[in-house]
Amino acid sequence: MAQPKYRTHVGMVDILPGEVEKWQAVERIIHEEAKKFNFEEIRTPILEQTELIARGIGQLTDIVSKEMFAFERGDDQYVLRPECTAPVVRAFVGHHLEQRGGTQNLYYIGPMFRAEKPQKGRQRQFHQFGAEILGSDDPIADVECMAFMISVYDRVGISNMSLKINSVGDPESREAYKQALIDYFTPHKDELSEVSQNRLEKNPLRILDSKEEEDQPFIEDAPVIGDFLNEESSQHYAKVKQYLNELGISYEEDPHLVRGLDYYTRTAFELISPDLGAQDALAGGGRYDLLVEEVGGQPTPAVGFAAGIERLLLACKEMDIELSEPKSVDLYIVTIGDKARSWAIQQLPEFRKKGFSATMDYAGRSIKSQMKDADRENARYTIIVGENELNEGKFTFRDMEASEENQLPLDEIYGRLKKKL
Ligand code: HAM
């Protein structure tokens, strides 16, 4: 076969029929669970102002420093959104959503873009579903976010996963912790990986996130943030754990869990799957009490998460979870001759109005090919129509599964369809 002239960009994939049905099944579950948890959907543009993303996520993060798809047009700086928390916060501030009263419980589903090196579970265009609760610093909000996140995996049937939690404290305790990390890692600087050596100066917390082998022994013995938390952050974290316990949500505390985005304060969490290989985070999130103010709003505490849909689907594959039925159509009208074709095109809308899915041959093929096509389309029933059938007002109604045929008038065909489908 000749090589196609055009391809998708690296790390970006077409989601084809056969696969799309799995996405629809997952999206339906997300919408249903969101409703149960009283979250409202929000849809924001895919292009955002570069400055919002850079400020929101942090200049020194990998996402902003290396992975943005950004471009200029006239005086405007655009970026393909790498995540949706900063955009949701922008919308919250810009539309004064707080004036609706209460907390704003928002969720989203959509594509995100990061120019990362593609590998299993890591793409340049990927999809997230996520949720944000704006306007509450109550640990109940943290736990509701985690519970919503987990409910989607439960509904899908993914059981093999673990929830890791930590508290990254407030900026004051984090400064003290940063200094402690610098003091701890500096004597070992030459033994650290190159990436970590760079991080030591810029963002020592991120060393804890390193996957490099040579860094691991040093990370293991590194100071933990728990020892630097102030009273308020400690109490908040204790409450989060208490509510998780009360809800029976199991978790592991990971004192070295730091997230790759700079906006986090206090609670941080990740949902990990052992089935995913190197990119094992199904989802991640946490509290970001300072972000709303950072992008120009009134101080508003907030918490949220986002989850990778590709990774959820990968986990389903590993666990042999079937998310969708194979494709099928209720009725296929097989036609012989022009009159029958024009009868069929008029009947299709009638069947569809009554709630059945229905199709016919679009290519003027022989009966044999049409029957083959009906089989390939997984048609549950066929109606075979020719001039004789039209004159007599009775049609061949075939049950494809049972291989049974009857000559029936149209109203009886409707009756049988209603009973059987
Ligand atoms: P994040 O940890 O950067 O957090 O991304 C969340 C999830 O998106 C990851 O756990 C992973 O499943 C998926 N993901 C991220 N990058 C890729 C990629 N290149 N390919 C495939 N999947 C990927 C956030 O985005 C935050 N906005 C989460 C949040 C919401 N925090 C508070 N609210």
CSV table of C-alpha atoms and ligand atoms in Angstrom, one decimal:
chain,number,residue,atom,x,y,z
A,1,MET,CA,0.0,0.0,0.0
A,2,ALA,CA,1.2,3.5,-0.8
A,3,GLN,CA,2.3,5.7,2.1
A,4,PRO,CA,-0.4,8.3,2.8
A,5,LYS,CA,0.6,11.8,1.9
A,6,TYR,CA,-0.8,13.3,5.2
A,7,ARG,CA,-0.6,12.0,8.7
A,8,THR,CA,-1.6,13.2,12.1
A,9,HIS,CA,1.2,15.0,14.1
A,10,VAL,CA,3.3,12.9,16.4
A,11,GLY,CA,1.5,12.1,19.7
A,12,MET,CA,-1.9,13.0,18.2
A,13,VAL,CA,-4.3,10.2,17.2
A,14,ASP,CA,-7.6,9.8,15.3
A,15,ILE,CA,-10.3,8.1,17.4
A,16,LEU,CA,-12.0,5.9,14.9
A,17,PRO,CA,-15.4,4.2,14.8
A,18,GLY,CA,-15.2,1.1,17.0
A,19,GLU,CA,-13.1,3.1,19.5
A,20,VAL,CA,-15.4,6.1,19.7
A,21,GLU,CA,-18.1,4.0,21.2
A,22,LYS,CA,-15.9,3.3,24.2
A,23,TRP,CA,-15.3,7.1,24.6
A,24,GLN,CA,-19.0,7.7,24.4
A,25,ALA,CA,-19.6,5.1,27.1
A,26,VAL,CA,-17.0,6.7,29.4
A,27,GLU,CA,-18.4,10.2,28.7
A,28,ARG,CA,-21.9,9.0,29.6
A,29,ILE,CA,-20.6,7.6,32.9
A,30,ILE,CA,-18.8,10.9,33.7
A,31,HIS,CA,-21.9,13.0,33.0
A,32,GLU,CA,-24.1,10.7,35.1
A,33,GLU,CA,-21.7,10.6,38.1
A,34,ALA,CA,-21.2,14.4,37.8
A,35,LYS,CA,-25.0,14.8,38.2
A,36,LYS,CA,-25.1,12.6,41.2
A,37,PHE,CA,-22.3,14.7,42.8
A,38,ASN,CA,-24.1,17.9,41.9
A,39,PHE,CA,-21.4,19.2,39.5
A,40,GLU,CA,-22.3,21.4,36.6
A,41,GLU,CA,-20.5,21.2,33.2
A,42,ILE,CA,-18.4,24.1,31.9
A,43,ARG,CA,-16.8,24.3,28.5
A,44,THR,CA,-14.0,26.8,27.9
A,45,PRO,CA,-12.1,27.5,24.6
A,46,ILE,CA,-9.2,25.3,23.6
A,47,LEU,CA,-7.0,28.4,23.0
A,48,GLU,CA,-6.1,30.5,26.0
A,49,GLN,CA,-3.8,33.5,26.6
A,50,THR,CA,-0.3,32.4,27.1
A,51,GLU,CA,0.2,34.6,30.1
A,52,LEU,CA,-2.8,33.0,32.0
A,53,ILE,CA,-1.3,29.5,31.6
A,54,ALA,CA,2.3,30.6,32.4
A,55,ARG,CA,1.2,32.5,35.5
A,56,GLY,CA,-1.4,29.9,36.6
A,57,ILE,CA,0.7,26.8,36.2
A,58,GLY,CA,4.1,28.4,36.9
A,59,GLN,CA,7.0,29.6,34.7
A,60,LEU,CA,9.4,26.9,36.0
A,61,THR,CA,7.2,23.9,35.5
A,62,ASP,CA,7.9,21.5,32.7
A,63,ILE,CA,4.6,22.3,31.1
A,64,VAL,CA,5.2,26.0,30.8
A,65,SER,CA,9.0,25.9,30.1
A,66,LYS,CA,9.1,23.1,27.6
A,67,GLU,CA,5.7,21.7,26.6
A,68,MET,CA,3.5,24.5,25.4
A,69,PHE,CA,2.0,24.7,21.9
A,70,ALA,CA,2.1,28.5,21.7
A,71,PHE,CA,1.9,30.9,18.8
A,72,GLU,CA,1.4,34.6,18.0
A,73,ARG,CA,-1.2,36.2,15.8
A,74,GLY,CA,-1.2,40.0,15.6
A,75,ASP,CA,-0.6,41.2,19.1
A,76,ASP,CA,-2.1,38.2,20.8
A,77,GLN,CA,-0.3,35.3,22.3
A,78,TYR,CA,-2.2,32.0,22.1
A,79,VAL,CA,-1.6,28.7,23.7
A,80,LEU,CA,-3.3,25.4,23.2
A,81,ARG,CA,-4.5,24.7,26.8
A,82,PRO,CA,-2.3,22.1,28.5
A,83,GLU,CA,-4.9,21.7,31.3
A,84,CYS,CA,-8.2,23.2,32.4
A,85,THR,CA,-7.8,24.4,35.9
A,86,ALA,CA,-6.4,27.8,35.0
A,87,PRO,CA,-9.0,28.3,32.2
A,88,VAL,CA,-11.9,27.4,34.6
A,89,VAL,CA,-10.5,29.8,37.2
A,90,ARG,CA,-10.3,32.5,34.4
A,91,ALA,CA,-13.9,31.9,33.6
A,92,PHE,CA,-14.9,31.9,37.3
A,93,VAL,CA,-13.3,35.3,37.7
A,94,GLY,CA,-14.3,36.8,34.4
A,95,HIS,CA,-18.0,35.9,34.7
A,96,HIS,CA,-18.2,36.5,38.5
A,97,LEU,CA,-19.6,33.0,39.0
A,98,GLU,CA,-19.3,33.5,42.8
A,99,GLN,CA,-22.3,35.8,42.5
A,100,ARG,CA,-24.5,32.7,41.8
A,101,GLY,CA,-24.0,32.0,45.4
A,102,GLY,CA,-22.6,28.9,47.3
A,103,THR,CA,-19.6,27.0,46.0
A,104,GLN,CA,-19.2,26.5,42.3
A,105,ASN,CA,-18.9,22.8,41.5
A,106,LEU,CA,-17.8,22.5,37.9
A,107,TYR,CA,-16.7,19.7,35.7
A,108,TYR,CA,-15.3,19.4,32.2
A,109,ILE,CA,-14.3,16.9,29.5
A,110,GLY,CA,-12.1,17.8,26.6
A,111,PRO,CA,-8.8,17.8,24.8
A,112,MET,CA,-5.5,19.2,26.3
A,113,PHE,CA,-2.2,19.7,24.6
A,114,ARG,CA,1.4,19.2,25.9
A,115,ALA,CA,4.4,18.8,23.7
A,116,GLU,CA,5.8,15.9,25.6
A,117,LYS,CA,7.8,12.9,24.2
A,118,PRO,CA,5.0,10.5,23.3
A,119,GLN,CA,5.0,7.0,24.9
A,120,LYS,CA,2.4,4.6,26.2
A,121,GLY,CA,-0.1,6.6,28.1
A,122,ARG,CA,1.5,9.9,27.1
A,123,GLN,CA,0.3,11.9,24.1
A,124,ARG,CA,0.6,15.4,22.8
A,125,GLN,CA,-3.2,15.8,22.4
A,126,PHE,CA,-4.9,13.9,25.2
A,127,HIS,CA,-8.2,14.2,26.9
A,128,GLN,CA,-9.1,14.9,30.5
A,129,PHE,CA,-12.2,14.9,32.5
A,130,GLY,CA,-11.9,17.0,35.7
A,131,ALA,CA,-13.7,18.9,38.3
A,132,GLU,CA,-13.2,22.0,40.4
A,133,ILE,CA,-14.9,23.2,43.5
A,134,LEU,CA,-14.4,26.9,43.9
A,135,GLY,CA,-15.3,28.8,47.1
A,136,SER,CA,-14.6,26.3,49.9
A,137,ASP,CA,-11.6,25.5,52.0
A,138,ASP,CA,-13.5,22.8,53.9
A,139,PRO,CA,-11.7,19.4,53.7
A,140,ILE,CA,-15.1,18.0,52.8
A,141,ALA,CA,-14.7,19.6,49.4
A,142,ASP,CA,-11.3,17.9,48.9
A,143,VAL,CA,-12.9,14.5,49.8
A,144,GLU,CA,-15.9,15.1,47.5
A,145,CYS,CA,-13.5,15.7,44.6
A,146,MET,CA,-11.7,12.5,45.3
A,147,ALA,CA,-14.9,10.6,45.7
A,148,PHE,CA,-16.3,11.9,42.4
A,149,MET,CA,-13.0,10.9,40.7
A,150,ILE,CA,-13.1,7.4,42.1
A,151,SER,CA,-16.8,6.9,41.4
A,152,VAL,CA,-16.1,7.1,37.6
A,153,TYR,CA,-13.4,4.4,37.8
A,154,ASP,CA,-15.8,2.3,40.0
A,155,ARG,CA,-18.6,2.6,37.5
A,156,VAL,CA,-16.2,1.6,34.7
A,157,GLY,CA,-15.1,-1.4,36.7
A,158,ILE,CA,-11.4,-0.4,37.3
A,159,SER,CA,-10.6,-1.8,40.7
A,160,ASN,CA,-6.8,-2.1,40.5
A,161,MET,CA,-5.7,1.4,41.6
A,162,SER,CA,-4.4,3.2,44.6
A,163,LEU,CA,-5.0,6.7,45.9
A,164,LYS,CA,-1.9,8.6,47.1
A,165,ILE,CA,-2.3,11.7,49.2
A,166,ASN,CA,-0.1,14.3,50.8
A,167,SER,CA,-0.2,17.9,52.0
A,168,VAL,CA,2.2,20.4,50.3
A,169,GLY,CA,1.3,23.0,52.9
A,170,ASP,CA,1.0,26.7,52.4
A,171,PRO,CA,3.7,28.9,50.7
A,172,GLU,CA,5.3,29.7,54.1
A,173,SER,CA,5.8,26.1,55.1
A,174,ARG,CA,6.9,25.3,51.6
A,175,GLU,CA,9.6,27.9,51.6
A,176,ALA,CA,11.0,26.4,54.8
A,177,TYR,CA,10.8,22.9,53.2
A,178,LYS,CA,12.4,24.1,50.0
A,179,GLN,CA,15.4,25.4,52.0
A,180,ALA,CA,15.6,22.1,53.9
A,181,LEU,CA,15.7,20.2,50.6
A,182,ILE,CA,18.4,22.5,49.2
A,183,ASP,CA,20.4,21.9,52.4
A,184,TYR,CA,19.9,18.2,52.1
A,185,PHE,CA,20.6,17.7,48.4
A,186,THR,CA,23.4,20.2,47.9
A,187,PRO,CA,26.2,18.0,49.4
A,188,HIS,CA,25.1,15.2,47.0
A,189,LYS,CA,24.7,17.5,44.0
A,190,ASP,CA,27.3,15.8,41.9
A,191,GLU,CA,25.7,12.4,42.4
A,192,LEU,CA,22.3,13.5,41.3
A,193,SER,CA,21.0,13.2,37.7
A,194,GLU,CA,21.4,16.2,35.4
A,195,VAL,CA,17.7,17.0,35.5
A,196,SER,CA,17.7,17.0,39.3
A,197,GLN,CA,20.9,19.2,39.4
A,198,ASN,CA,19.0,21.8,37.4
A,199,ARG,CA,15.9,21.5,39.6
A,200,LEU,CA,18.0,21.9,42.8
A,201,GLU,CA,18.5,25.6,42.0
A,202,LYS,CA,15.1,26.3,40.4
A,203,ASN,CA,12.6,24.1,42.0
A,204,PRO,CA,14.0,21.6,44.5
A,205,LEU,CA,10.6,20.1,45.3
A,206,ARG,CA,10.5,18.7,41.8
A,207,ILE,CA,13.5,16.5,42.5
A,208,LEU,CA,11.1,14.4,44.6
A,209,ASP,CA,9.2,13.7,41.4
A,210,SER,CA,12.3,12.3,39.6
A,211,LYS,CA,12.1,8.9,38.0
A,212,GLU,CA,16.0,8.7,37.4
A,213,GLU,CA,17.5,5.7,39.1
A,214,GLU,CA,20.6,7.6,40.5
A,215,ASP,CA,18.3,10.0,42.4
A,216,GLN,CA,16.2,7.4,44.2
A,217,PRO,CA,18.5,6.7,47.2
A,218,PHE,CA,18.7,10.4,48.0
A,219,ILE,CA,15.0,10.9,47.5
A,220,GLU,CA,14.2,8.1,49.9
A,221,ASP,CA,16.0,9.8,52.8
A,222,ALA,CA,15.0,13.3,52.0
A,223,PRO,CA,13.2,15.5,54.5
A,224,VAL,CA,9.4,15.3,54.3
A,225,ILE,CA,7.0,18.2,54.1
A,226,GLY,CA,4.9,16.8,57.0
A,227,ASP,CA,7.6,18.1,59.4
A,228,PHE,CA,7.3,21.6,58.0
A,229,LEU,CA,3.5,22.1,58.0
A,230,ASN,CA,2.0,24.8,60.1
A,231,GLU,CA,-0.8,24.0,62.5
A,232,GLU,CA,-3.6,25.0,60.1
A,233,SER,CA,-2.3,22.8,57.2
A,234,SER,CA,-1.7,19.9,59.5
A,235,GLN,CA,-5.2,20.1,60.9
A,236,HIS,CA,-6.7,20.4,57.4
A,237,TYR,CA,-4.7,17.3,56.3
A,238,ALA,CA,-5.8,15.4,59.3
A,239,LYS,CA,-9.5,16.2,58.5
A,240,VAL,CA,-9.1,15.1,54.9
A,241,LYS,CA,-7.8,11.7,56.2
A,242,GLN,CA,-10.5,11.5,58.7
A,243,TYR,CA,-13.3,12.0,56.1
A,244,LEU,CA,-11.6,9.5,53.7
A,245,ASN,CA,-11.6,7.0,56.5
A,246,GLU,CA,-15.2,7.6,57.4
A,247,LEU,CA,-16.1,7.2,53.7
A,248,GLY,CA,-14.2,3.9,53.5
A,249,ILE,CA,-12.0,5.3,50.7
A,250,SER,CA,-8.6,3.6,51.1
A,251,TYR,CA,-5.5,5.7,50.5
A,252,GLU,CA,-1.7,5.7,51.0
A,253,GLU,CA,0.1,8.6,52.4
A,254,ASP,CA,3.0,9.5,50.2
A,255,PRO,CA,5.1,12.2,51.9
A,256,HIS,CA,7.1,12.8,48.7
A,257,LEU,CA,4.1,13.3,46.5
A,258,VAL,CA,4.6,16.7,44.8
A,259,ARG,CA,2.6,17.7,41.7
A,260,GLY,CA,4.1,19.0,38.5
A,261,LEU,CA,2.1,22.3,38.6
A,262,ASP,CA,3.0,25.2,40.9
A,263,TYR,CA,-0.5,26.2,42.1
A,264,TYR,CA,-1.0,23.6,44.7
A,265,THR,CA,-1.4,24.4,48.4
A,266,ARG,CA,-2.2,21.9,51.2
A,267,THR,CA,-3.9,18.7,49.8
A,268,ALA,CA,-2.3,16.9,46.8
A,269,PHE,CA,-3.4,13.5,45.5
A,270,GLU,CA,-2.9,11.1,42.7
A,271,LEU,CA,-4.7,8.0,41.6
A,272,ILE,CA,-2.2,5.4,40.4
A,273,SER,CA,-2.7,2.2,38.4
A,274,PRO,CA,-0.2,-0.6,38.5
A,275,ASP,CA,-1.3,-1.7,35.0
A,276,LEU,CA,-0.1,1.4,33.1
A,277,GLY,CA,3.7,1.1,33.2
A,278,ALA,CA,5.8,4.3,33.5
A,279,GLN,CA,2.9,6.7,33.0
A,280,ASP,CA,1.0,5.3,35.9
A,281,ALA,CA,-1.1,8.3,37.0
A,282,LEU,CA,-4.7,7.8,36.1
A,283,ALA,CA,-5.6,11.1,37.7
A,284,GLY,CA,-4.2,13.9,39.9
A,285,GLY,CA,-5.3,17.0,41.7
A,286,GLY,CA,-5.3,19.0,44.9
A,287,ARG,CA,-6.1,22.2,46.5
A,288,TYR,CA,-5.1,25.6,45.0
A,289,ASP,CA,-6.2,28.3,47.4
A,290,LEU,CA,-4.2,31.1,45.9
A,291,LEU,CA,-4.8,30.6,42.2
A,292,VAL,CA,-8.0,32.7,41.9
A,293,GLU,CA,-6.3,35.7,43.4
A,294,GLU,CA,-3.2,35.1,41.3
A,295,VAL,CA,-5.3,35.5,38.1
A,296,GLY,CA,-7.0,38.6,39.3
A,297,GLY,CA,-10.0,37.4,41.4
A,298,GLN,CA,-11.0,37.8,45.0
A,299,PRO,CA,-9.2,35.3,47.4
A,300,THR,CA,-11.2,32.1,46.8
A,301,PRO,CA,-10.1,28.7,48.1
A,302,ALA,CA,-10.5,25.9,45.6
A,303,VAL,CA,-9.8,22.2,45.0
A,304,GLY,CA,-10.0,19.9,42.0
A,305,PHE,CA,-8.7,17.0,39.9
A,306,ALA,CA,-8.2,16.0,36.4
A,307,ALA,CA,-8.0,12.5,34.9
A,308,GLY,CA,-6.6,11.2,31.6
A,309,ILE,CA,-9.3,9.5,29.5
A,310,GLU,CA,-6.7,7.6,27.3
A,311,ARG,CA,-5.1,6.2,30.5
A,312,LEU,CA,-8.5,5.1,31.8
A,313,LEU,CA,-9.1,3.3,28.5
A,314,LEU,CA,-5.7,1.7,28.6
A,315,ALA,CA,-6.5,0.4,32.1
A,316,CYS,CA,-9.8,-1.0,30.8
A,317,LYS,CA,-7.9,-2.8,28.0
A,318,GLU,CA,-5.4,-4.3,30.6
A,319,MET,CA,-8.4,-5.5,32.6
A,320,ASP,CA,-10.4,-6.8,29.7
A,321,ILE,CA,-13.3,-4.4,30.5
A,322,GLU,CA,-15.7,-4.2,27.6
A,323,LEU,CA,-17.1,-0.6,27.5
A,324,SER,CA,-19.4,-0.8,24.5
A,325,GLU,CA,-21.5,-3.1,22.6
A,326,PRO,CA,-20.4,-4.0,19.0
A,327,LYS,CA,-22.1,-1.7,16.5
A,328,SER,CA,-25.5,-2.6,15.2
A,329,VAL,CA,-28.6,-1.3,13.5
A,330,ASP,CA,-32.2,-2.3,14.2
A,331,LEU,CA,-33.4,-2.5,10.6
A,332,TYR,CA,-31.8,-2.7,7.2
A,333,ILE,CA,-34.1,-2.2,4.2
A,334,VAL,CA,-33.0,-4.4,1.2
A,335,THR,CA,-34.4,-3.0,-2.0
A,336,ILE,CA,-35.0,-4.5,-5.5
A,337,GLY,CA,-35.5,-1.8,-8.2
A,338,ASP,CA,-36.1,1.9,-8.3
A,339,LYS,CA,-39.6,1.9,-6.9
A,340,ALA,CA,-38.5,0.0,-3.8
A,341,ARG,CA,-35.6,2.4,-3.3
A,342,SER,CA,-37.9,5.4,-3.3
A,343,TRP,CA,-40.3,3.6,-1.0
A,344,ALA,CA,-37.4,2.8,1.4
A,345,ILE,CA,-36.1,6.3,1.5
A,346,GLN,CA,-39.6,7.5,2.5
A,347,GLN,CA,-40.0,4.8,5.2
A,348,LEU,CA,-36.6,5.3,6.9
A,349,PRO,CA,-37.7,8.5,8.7
A,350,GLU,CA,-40.9,6.8,9.8
A,351,PHE,CA,-38.9,4.0,11.5
A,352,ARG,CA,-36.5,6.5,13.0
A,353,LYS,CA,-39.3,8.7,14.3
A,354,LYS,CA,-40.6,5.7,16.2
A,355,GLY,CA,-37.2,5.2,17.8
A,356,PHE,CA,-35.6,2.5,15.7
A,357,SER,CA,-32.3,2.8,14.0
A,358,ALA,CA,-32.6,2.1,10.3
A,359,THR,CA,-30.6,2.2,7.1
A,360,MET,CA,-30.6,0.9,3.5
A,361,ASP,CA,-28.2,0.4,0.7
A,362,TYR,CA,-26.8,3.6,-0.8
A,363,ALA,CA,-25.0,2.1,-3.8
A,364,GLY,CA,-27.6,0.2,-5.9
A,365,ARG,CA,-26.1,-3.2,-5.1
A,366,SER,CA,-27.5,-6.7,-5.8
A,367,ILE,CA,-29.7,-8.4,-3.2
A,368,LYS,CA,-26.9,-10.7,-2.3
A,369,SER,CA,-24.5,-7.8,-1.6
A,370,GLN,CA,-27.2,-5.9,0.3
A,371,MET,CA,-27.8,-9.0,2.5
A,372,LYS,CA,-24.0,-9.2,3.1
A,373,ASP,CA,-24.0,-5.5,3.9
A,374,ALA,CA,-26.9,-6.0,6.4
A,375,ASP,CA,-24.8,-8.7,8.1
A,376,ARG,CA,-21.7,-6.5,8.2
A,377,GLU,CA,-23.8,-3.7,9.8
A,378,ASN,CA,-25.0,-6.2,12.3
A,379,ALA,CA,-28.6,-5.5,11.4
A,380,ARG,CA,-31.1,-7.2,13.8
A,381,TYR,CA,-33.9,-7.3,11.1
A,382,THR,CA,-34.1,-6.7,7.4
A,383,ILE,CA,-37.1,-5.9,5.3
A,384,ILE,CA,-36.8,-7.1,1.7
A,385,VAL,CA,-38.8,-5.0,-0.8
A,386,GLY,CA,-39.4,-5.4,-4.5
A,387,GLU,CA,-42.2,-4.5,-6.9
A,388,ASN,CA,-44.4,-7.5,-6.0
A,389,GLU,CA,-44.1,-6.6,-2.3
A,390,LEU,CA,-45.2,-3.1,-3.0
A,391,ASN,CA,-48.2,-4.2,-5.1
A,392,GLU,CA,-49.3,-6.7,-2.4
A,393,GLY,CA,-48.6,-4.4,0.6
A,394,LYS,CA,-46.7,-7.3,2.3
A,395,PHE,CA,-43.0,-7.3,2.9
A,396,THR,CA,-40.4,-10.0,3.7
A,397,PHE,CA,-39.5,-9.3,7.3
A,398,ARG,CA,-36.4,-11.3,8.3
A,399,ASP,CA,-35.1,-11.9,11.8
A,400,MET,CA,-31.3,-12.1,11.1
A,401,GLU,CA,-30.5,-13.7,14.4
A,402,ALA,CA,-33.1,-16.5,14.2
A,403,SER,CA,-32.9,-16.8,10.4
A,404,GLU,CA,-36.7,-16.6,10.2
A,405,GLU,CA,-38.7,-14.9,7.5
A,406,ASN,CA,-42.4,-13.8,7.3
A,407,GLN,CA,-44.5,-12.0,4.8
A,408,LEU,CA,-46.1,-9.1,6.8
A,409,PRO,CA,-47.9,-5.8,6.2
A,410,LEU,CA,-46.2,-2.7,7.5
A,411,ASP,CA,-48.2,-2.2,10.6
A,412,GLU,CA,-47.5,-5.8,11.8
A,413,ILE,CA,-43.8,-5.2,11.1
A,414,TYR,CA,-44.0,-2.2,13.4
A,415,GLY,CA,-45.7,-4.3,16.0
A,416,ARG,CA,-43.1,-7.0,15.9
A,417,LEU,CA,-40.2,-4.4,16.1
A,418,LYS,CA,-41.8,-2.8,19.1
A,419,LYS,CA,-42.2,-6.1,20.9
A,420,LYS,CA,-38.7,-7.4,20.2
A,421,LEU,CA,-36.4,-4.3,20.5
B,1,HAM,P1,-2.0,16.6,35.8
B,1,HAM,O1,-1.5,15.7,36.8
B,1,HAM,O2,-1.0,17.4,35.0
B,1,HAM,O3,-3.0,17.6,36.5
B,1,HAM,O4,-2.9,15.8,34.7
B,1,HAM,C1,-4.0,15.0,35.2
B,1,HAM,C2,-4.0,13.7,34.4
B,1,HAM,O5,-4.0,14.0,33.0
B,1,HAM,C3,-2.8,12.8,34.6
B,1,HAM,O6,-2.9,12.1,35.8
B,1,HAM,C4,-2.9,11.9,33.4
B,1,HAM,O7,-3.9,10.9,33.6
B,1,HAM,C5,-3.4,12.9,32.3
B,1,HAM,N1,-2.3,13.4,31.5
B,1,HAM,C6,-1.5,14.4,31.7
B,1,HAM,N2,-0.6,14.6,30.7
B,1,HAM,C7,-0.9,13.6,29.8
B,1,HAM,C8,-0.4,13.3,28.5
B,1,HAM,N3,0.6,13.9,28.0
B,1,HAM,N4,-0.9,12.2,27.9
B,1,HAM,C9,-2.0,11.5,28.4
B,1,HAM,N5,-2.5,11.8,29.6
B,1,HAM,C10,-2.0,12.9,30.3
B,1,HAM,C11,-3.7,18.6,35.9
B,1,HAM,O8,-3.9,18.7,34.7
B,1,HAM,C12,-4.4,19.5,36.9
B,1,HAM,N6,-5.2,20.5,36.1
B,1,HAM,C13,-5.4,18.7,37.7
B,1,HAM,C14,-6.1,19.6,38.7
B,1,HAM,C15,-7.4,20.0,38.6
B,1,HAM,N7,-5.7,20.0,39.8
B,1,HAM,C16,-6.6,20.8,40.4
B,1,HAM,N8,-7.7,20.7,39.7
